[in-house]
Amino acid sequence: MAWRRYQREQRAAVQENRPTARILSKTQTPQVSTQTVLEWHEKRLISMKEETDNQSALIQSVNEMVDKIDSRSRLNETFISQCSRTNKEIEKDLSNITSKFSGTENLTHQQNEKITKLENALATSLISIERLETFIKNINNDYLTFKDNFIKSKNLLEVKVSEDHAKKLVKEMVKESIDEKVKQNQQEIKKLEKKTKKKQKVKLDVSEKPKNKQIEKLKKEEFIDIQ
């Protein structure tokens, strides 16, 4: 479009500089000399050469612009190809990120499930701990009650043991005293038997022991204590 406009402008300029034919009257005589016509043609050729030089310069500049546009277009094509590669890489990275994100969501869901299970286990553990504390308190109370009962039983047992021990000691003492008295009585009986044998010369039955009232009384008391 610029080139055509430039051509129209050049044609209009040439037409403006072209001399117009004038109708000479019959009385007029031609006043233009050959030298003038030659000068005019020379000027016209010079102007045409200048116009041609300008047109060649313009064409060269246009060619340079076209080369620049071609280089720009090549650069644009390279940039577009790089952008397409970059877009493919970005899409690939996005797909990888999406897959990783989905995997992360699955892991997060699993972690949330584990946390929920752990919370439930902790709640169950707290309930078990409360029950255990109650059980320990009951055991402690039972132990204190048992301790009190044991102390009371121990005191009663000690009292009973002391009474039993005293009874046993009394029984042993009574038995020892009875044995000693029996021995003494047997010795006295033997002495009496010897004396009677010498004096009366009478045979006595030693198998039957004479009864001693004091010994029989002590034996009865011991039998009552044992019962």
C-alpha atoms as a printed R data frame, in Angstrom:
    type eleno elety resid chain resno       x        y       z
1   ATOM     1    CA   MET     A     1   0.000    0.000   0.000
2   ATOM     2    CA   ALA     A     2   2.784    2.453   0.824
3   ATOM     3    CA   TRP     A     3   4.588    1.547  -2.361
4   ATOM     4    CA   ARG     A     4   1.500    2.268  -4.502
5   ATOM     5    CA   ARG     A     5   0.878    5.532  -2.713
6   ATOM     6    CA   TYR     A     6   4.472    6.494  -3.355
7   ATOM     7    CA   GLN     A     7   4.091    5.685  -7.086
8   ATOM     8    CA   ARG     A     8   0.920    7.807  -7.338
9   ATOM     9    CA   GLU     A     9   2.672   10.709  -5.664
10  ATOM    10    CA   GLN     A    10   5.611   10.426  -8.085
11  ATOM    11    CA   ARG     A    11   3.285   10.368 -11.104
12  ATOM    12    CA   ALA     A    12   1.422   13.404  -9.864
13  ATOM    13    CA   ALA     A    13   4.710   15.271  -9.391
14  ATOM    14    CA   VAL     A    14   5.828   14.384 -12.914
15  ATOM    15    CA   GLN     A    15   2.545   15.606 -14.355
16  ATOM    16    CA   GLU     A    16   2.827   18.876 -12.447
17  ATOM    17    CA   ASN     A    17   6.361   19.504 -13.779
18  ATOM    18    CA   ARG     A    18   5.412   18.609 -17.384
19  ATOM    19    CA   PRO     A    19   4.975   21.710 -19.551
20  ATOM    20    CA   THR     A    20   1.500   22.266 -20.890
21  ATOM    21    CA   ALA     A    21   0.893   22.929 -24.537
22  ATOM    22    CA   ARG     A    22  -0.199   26.422 -25.165
23  ATOM    23    CA   ILE     A    23  -2.255   27.449 -28.139
24  ATOM    24    CA   LEU     A    24  -0.363   30.112 -29.949
25  ATOM    25    CA   SER     A    25  -2.175   32.749 -31.645
26  ATOM    26    CA   LYS     A    26  -1.565   33.384 -35.202
27  ATOM    27    CA   THR     A    27   0.186   36.533 -34.343
28  ATOM    28    CA   GLN     A    28   2.468   34.806 -31.746
29  ATOM    29    CA   THR     A    29   5.706   33.270 -32.707
30  ATOM    30    CA   PRO     A    30   7.319   30.406 -30.827
31  ATOM    31    CA   GLN     A    31   9.681   31.765 -28.194
32  ATOM    32    CA   VAL     A    32  11.093   28.417 -26.807
33  ATOM    33    CA   SER     A    33  14.549   27.660 -27.994
34  ATOM    34    CA   THR     A    34  16.160   24.260 -28.394
35  ATOM    35    CA   GLN     A    35  18.561   25.004 -25.597
36  ATOM    36    CA   THR     A    36  15.673   25.559 -23.244
37  ATOM    37    CA   VAL     A    37  14.074   22.293 -24.261
38  ATOM    38    CA   LEU     A    38  17.348   20.460 -23.757
39  ATOM    39    CA   GLU     A    39  17.793   22.024 -20.355
40  ATOM    40    CA   TRP     A    40  14.284   21.040 -19.454
41  ATOM    41    CA   HIS     A    41  14.854   17.438 -20.563
42  ATOM    42    CA   GLU     A    42  18.138   17.377 -18.657
43  ATOM    43    CA   LYS     A    43  16.399   18.587 -15.528
44  ATOM    44    CA   ARG     A    44  13.678   16.019 -16.069
45  ATOM    45    CA   LEU     A    45  16.243   13.237 -16.474
46  ATOM    46    CA   ILE     A    46  18.041   14.383 -13.339
47  ATOM    47    CA   SER     A    47  14.772   14.401 -11.424
48  ATOM    48    CA   MET     A    48  13.891   10.984 -12.811
49  ATOM    49    CA   LYS     A    49  17.301    9.673 -11.771
50  ATOM    50    CA   GLU     A    50  16.826   11.109  -8.309
51  ATOM    51    CA   GLU     A    51  13.398    9.548  -8.169
52  ATOM    52    CA   THR     A    52  14.858    6.240  -9.350
53  ATOM    53    CA   ASP     A    53  17.587    6.457  -6.718
54  ATOM    54    CA   ASN     A    54  14.976    7.248  -4.122
55  ATOM    55    CA   GLN     A    55  12.859    4.342  -5.338
56  ATOM    56    CA   SER     A    56  15.877    1.988  -5.249
57  ATOM    57    CA   ALA     A    57  16.732    3.235  -1.754
58  ATOM    58    CA   LEU     A    58  13.129    2.748  -0.768
59  ATOM    59    CA   ILE     A    59  13.128   -0.734  -2.306
60  ATOM    60    CA   GLN     A    60  16.347   -1.538  -0.460
61  ATOM    61    CA   SER     A    61  14.892   -0.277   2.777
62  ATOM    62    CA   VAL     A    62  11.765   -2.318   2.078
63  ATOM    63    CA   ASN     A    63  13.915   -5.368   1.399
64  ATOM    64    CA   GLU     A    64  15.779   -4.743   4.634
65  ATOM    65    CA   MET     A    65  12.468   -4.451   6.422
66  ATOM    66    CA   VAL     A    66  11.347   -7.703   4.788
67  ATOM    67    CA   ASP     A    67  14.582   -9.385   5.898
68  ATOM    68    CA   LYS     A    68  14.046   -8.071   9.387
69  ATOM    69    CA   ILE     A    69  10.462   -9.318   9.302
70  ATOM    70    CA   ASP     A    70  11.689  -12.704   8.070
71  ATOM    71    CA   SER     A    71  14.259  -12.851  10.832
72  ATOM    72    CA   ARG     A    72  11.606  -11.739  13.289
73  ATOM    73    CA   SER     A    73   9.256  -14.388  11.945
74  ATOM    74    CA   ARG     A    74  11.987  -17.014  12.295
75  ATOM    75    CA   LEU     A    75  12.618  -15.833  15.822
76  ATOM    76    CA   ASN     A    76   8.906  -15.933  16.458
77  ATOM    77    CA   GLU     A    77   8.716  -19.462  15.067
78  ATOM    78    CA   THR     A    78  11.635  -20.484  17.278
79  ATOM    79    CA   PHE     A    79  10.001  -18.784  20.234
80  ATOM    80    CA   ILE     A    80   6.665  -20.434  19.432
81  ATOM    81    CA   SER     A    81   8.342  -23.845  19.163
82  ATOM    82    CA   GLN     A    82  10.112  -23.209  22.457
83  ATOM    83    CA   CYS     A    83   6.840  -22.064  23.954
84  ATOM    84    CA   SER     A    84   5.127  -25.200  22.681
85  ATOM    85    CA   ARG     A    85   7.879  -27.327  24.201
86  ATOM    86    CA   THR     A    86   7.640  -25.325  27.386
87  ATOM    87    CA   ASN     A    87   3.872  -25.776  27.373
88  ATOM    88    CA   LYS     A    88   4.281  -29.518  26.926
89  ATOM    89    CA   GLU     A    89   6.797  -29.599  29.762
90  ATOM    90    CA   ILE     A    90   4.472  -27.487  31.875
91  ATOM    91    CA   GLU     A    91   1.568  -29.824  31.102
92  ATOM    92    CA   LYS     A    92   3.754  -32.781  31.998
93  ATOM    93    CA   ASP     A    93   4.830  -31.101  35.224
94  ATOM    94    CA   LEU     A    94   1.210  -30.257  35.963
95  ATOM    95    CA   SER     A    95   0.181  -33.867  35.407
96  ATOM    96    CA   ASN     A    96   3.008  -35.017  37.697
97  ATOM    97    CA   ILE     A    97   2.029  -32.437  40.294
98  ATOM    98    CA   THR     A    98  -1.612  -33.508  39.994
99  ATOM    99    CA   SER     A    99  -0.682  -37.156  40.480
100 ATOM   100    CA   LYS     A   100   1.542  -36.238  43.417
101 ATOM   101    CA   PHE     A   101  -1.221  -34.080  44.849
102 ATOM   102    CA   SER     A   102  -3.706  -36.936  44.518
103 ATOM   103    CA   GLY     A   103  -1.178  -39.211  46.227
104 ATOM   104    CA   THR     A   104  -0.751  -36.564  48.935
105 ATOM   105    CA   GLU     A   105  -4.530  -36.391  49.336
106 ATOM   106    CA   ASN     A   106  -4.637  -40.171  49.758
107 ATOM   107    CA   LEU     A   107  -1.835  -39.988  52.331
108 ATOM   108    CA   THR     A   108  -3.645  -37.152  54.109
109 ATOM   109    CA   HIS     A   109  -6.847  -39.208  54.164
110 ATOM   110    CA   GLN     A   110  -4.950  -42.193  55.554
111 ATOM   111    CA   GLN     A   111  -3.266  -39.979  58.156
112 ATOM   112    CA   ASN     A   112  -6.648  -38.551  59.152
113 ATOM   113    CA   GLU     A   113  -8.025  -42.085  59.525
114 ATOM   114    CA   LYS     A   114  -5.006  -43.043  61.645
115 ATOM   115    CA   ILE     A   115  -5.475  -39.904  63.766
116 ATOM   116    CA   THR     A   116  -9.164  -40.756  64.227
117 ATOM   117    CA   LYS     A   117  -8.283  -44.317  65.271
118 ATOM   118    CA   LEU     A   118  -5.629  -42.962  67.637
119 ATOM   119    CA   GLU     A   119  -8.119  -40.545  69.171
120 ATOM   120    CA   ASN     A   120 -10.591  -43.394  69.674
121 ATOM   121    CA   ALA     A   121  -7.844  -45.525  71.215
122 ATOM   122    CA   LEU     A   122  -6.880  -42.641  73.514
123 ATOM   123    CA   ALA     A   123 -10.506  -42.199  74.558
124 ATOM   124    CA   THR     A   124 -10.743  -45.936  75.277
125 ATOM   125    CA   SER     A   125  -7.452  -45.760  77.180
126 ATOM   126    CA   LEU     A   126  -8.744  -42.843  79.252
127 ATOM   127    CA   ILE     A   127 -11.869  -44.819  80.110
128 ATOM   128    CA   SER     A   128  -9.706  -47.830  81.004
129 ATOM   129    CA   ILE     A   129  -7.424  -45.603  83.104
130 ATOM   130    CA   GLU     A   130 -10.430  -44.184  84.961
131 ATOM   131    CA   ARG     A   131 -11.713  -47.698  85.595
132 ATOM   132    CA   LEU     A   132  -8.259  -48.771  86.725
133 ATOM   133    CA   GLU     A   133  -8.042  -45.796  89.079
134 ATOM   134    CA   THR     A   134 -11.445  -46.726  90.525
135 ATOM   135    CA   PHE     A   135 -10.331  -50.349  90.850
136 ATOM   136    CA   ILE     A   136  -7.093  -49.257  92.572
137 ATOM   137    CA   LYS     A   137  -9.076  -47.060  94.959
138 ATOM   138    CA   ASN     A   138 -11.352  -49.990  95.763
139 ATOM   139    CA   ILE     A   139  -8.314  -52.228  96.268
140 ATOM   140    CA   ASN     A   140  -6.758  -49.592  98.526
141 ATOM   141    CA   ASN     A   141  -9.948  -49.330 100.553
142 ATOM   142    CA   ASP     A   142 -10.159  -53.121 100.740
143 ATOM   143    CA   TYR     A   143  -6.524  -53.228 101.819
144 ATOM   144    CA   LEU     A   144  -7.091  -50.651 104.534
145 ATOM   145    CA   THR     A   145 -10.145  -52.575 105.726
146 ATOM   146    CA   PHE     A   146  -8.179  -55.819 105.643
147 ATOM   147    CA   LYS     A   147  -5.321  -54.138 107.492
148 ATOM   148    CA   ASP     A   148  -7.647  -52.930 110.228
149 ATOM   149    CA   ASN     A   149  -9.263  -56.347 110.473
150 ATOM   150    CA   PHE     A   150  -5.855  -57.999 110.468
151 ATOM   151    CA   ILE     A   151  -4.612  -55.749 113.252
152 ATOM   152    CA   LYS     A   152  -7.743  -56.478 115.249
153 ATOM   153    CA   SER     A   153  -7.411  -60.213 114.587
154 ATOM   154    CA   LYS     A   154  -3.737  -60.077 115.450
155 ATOM   155    CA   ASN     A   155  -4.455  -58.379 118.731
156 ATOM   156    CA   LEU     A   156  -7.167  -60.888 119.501
157 ATOM   157    CA   LEU     A   157  -4.887  -63.729 118.471
158 ATOM   158    CA   GLU     A   158  -2.092  -62.401 120.619
159 ATOM   159    CA   VAL     A   159  -4.471  -62.190 123.539
160 ATOM   160    CA   LYS     A   160  -5.738  -65.697 122.847
161 ATOM   161    CA   VAL     A   161  -2.204  -67.036 122.385
162 ATOM   162    CA   SER     A   162  -1.122  -65.449 125.627
163 ATOM   163    CA   GLU     A   163  -4.119  -67.034 127.389
164 ATOM   164    CA   ASP     A   164  -3.414  -70.405 125.783
165 ATOM   165    CA   HIS     A   165   0.242  -70.110 126.665
166 ATOM   166    CA   ALA     A   166  -0.632  -69.285 130.238
167 ATOM   167    CA   LYS     A   167  -2.994  -72.249 130.412
168 ATOM   168    CA   LYS     A   168  -0.306  -74.479 128.953
169 ATOM   169    CA   LEU     A   169   2.243  -73.263 131.472
170 ATOM   170    CA   VAL     A   170  -0.221  -73.835 134.301
171 ATOM   171    CA   LYS     A   171  -0.939  -77.336 133.001
172 ATOM   172    CA   GLU     A   172   2.760  -78.115 132.760
173 ATOM   173    CA   MET     A   173   3.380  -76.778 136.238
174 ATOM   174    CA   VAL     A   174   0.450  -78.765 137.612
175 ATOM   175    CA   LYS     A   175   1.640  -81.872 135.814
176 ATOM   176    CA   GLU     A   176   5.177  -81.453 137.149
177 ATOM   177    CA   SER     A   177   3.906  -80.921 140.660
178 ATOM   178    CA   ILE     A   178   1.617  -83.968 140.328
179 ATOM   179    CA   ASP     A   179   4.478  -86.111 139.039
180 ATOM   180    CA   GLU     A   180   6.683  -85.001 141.884
181 ATOM   181    CA   LYS     A   181   3.978  -85.720 144.417
182 ATOM   182    CA   VAL     A   182   3.298  -89.104 142.823
183 ATOM   183    CA   LYS     A   183   6.981  -89.947 143.090
184 ATOM   184    CA   GLN     A   184   7.065  -88.797 146.662
185 ATOM   185    CA   ASN     A   185   3.988  -90.869 147.468
186 ATOM   186    CA   GLN     A   186   5.463  -93.901 145.761
187 ATOM   187    CA   GLN     A   187   8.648  -93.503 147.751
188 ATOM   188    CA   GLU     A   188   6.671  -93.142 150.970
189 ATOM   189    CA   ILE     A   189   4.577  -96.192 150.059
190 ATOM   190    CA   LYS     A   190   7.708  -98.200 149.451
191 ATOM   191    CA   LYS     A   191   9.109  -97.106 152.788
192 ATOM   192    CA   LEU     A   192   5.869  -97.997 154.540
193 ATOM   193    CA   GLU     A   193   5.787 -101.377 152.808
194 ATOM   194    CA   LYS     A   194   9.283 -102.134 153.963
195 ATOM   195    CA   LYS     A   195   8.412 -101.145 157.487
196 ATOM   196    CA   THR     A   196   5.244 -103.223 157.533
197 ATOM   197    CA   LYS     A   197   7.077 -106.222 156.083
198 ATOM   198    CA   LYS     A   198   9.565 -106.078 158.823
199 ATOM   199    CA   LYS     A   199   7.064 -105.589 161.610
200 ATOM   200    CA   GLN     A   200   4.044 -107.561 160.646
201 ATOM   201    CA   LYS     A   201   5.525 -109.841 158.000
202 ATOM   202    CA   VAL     A   202   2.465 -109.457 155.972
203 ATOM   203    CA   LYS     A   203   2.505 -109.482 152.216
204 ATOM   204    CA   LEU     A   204   0.939 -106.381 150.596
205 ATOM   205    CA   ASP     A   205  -0.323 -106.025 147.033
206 ATOM   206    CA   VAL     A   206   1.789 -103.200 145.573
207 ATOM   207    CA   SER     A   207  -0.065 -103.163 142.204
208 ATOM   208    CA   GLU     A   208  -2.962 -101.293 143.810
209 ATOM   209    CA   LYS     A   209  -1.824  -97.816 144.660
210 ATOM   210    CA   PRO     A   210  -3.428  -95.994 147.518
211 ATOM   211    CA   LYS     A   211  -5.494  -93.049 146.567
212 ATOM   212    CA   ASN     A   212  -4.245  -89.625 147.498
213 ATOM   213    CA   LYS     A   213  -7.024  -87.074 147.856
214 ATOM   214    CA   GLN     A   214  -4.851  -84.102 146.962
215 ATOM   215    CA   ILE     A   215  -3.558  -85.759 143.780
216 ATOM   216    CA   GLU     A   216  -7.073  -86.703 142.688
217 ATOM   217    CA   LYS     A   217  -8.199  -83.117 143.220
218 ATOM   218    CA   LEU     A   218  -5.362  -81.744 141.069
219 ATOM   219    CA   LYS     A   219  -6.136  -84.244 138.305
220 ATOM   220    CA   LYS     A   220  -9.787  -83.189 138.268
221 ATOM   221    CA   GLU     A   221  -8.805  -79.504 138.000
222 ATOM   222    CA   GLU     A   222  -6.452  -80.283 135.096
223 ATOM   223    CA   PHE     A   223  -9.199  -82.229 133.290
224 ATOM   224    CA   ILE     A   224 -11.610  -79.299 133.659
225 ATOM   225    CA   ASP     A   225  -9.016  -76.819 132.306
226 ATOM   226    CA   ILE     A   226  -8.295  -79.020 129.302
227 ATOM   227    CA   GLN     A   227 -11.984  -79.147 128.466
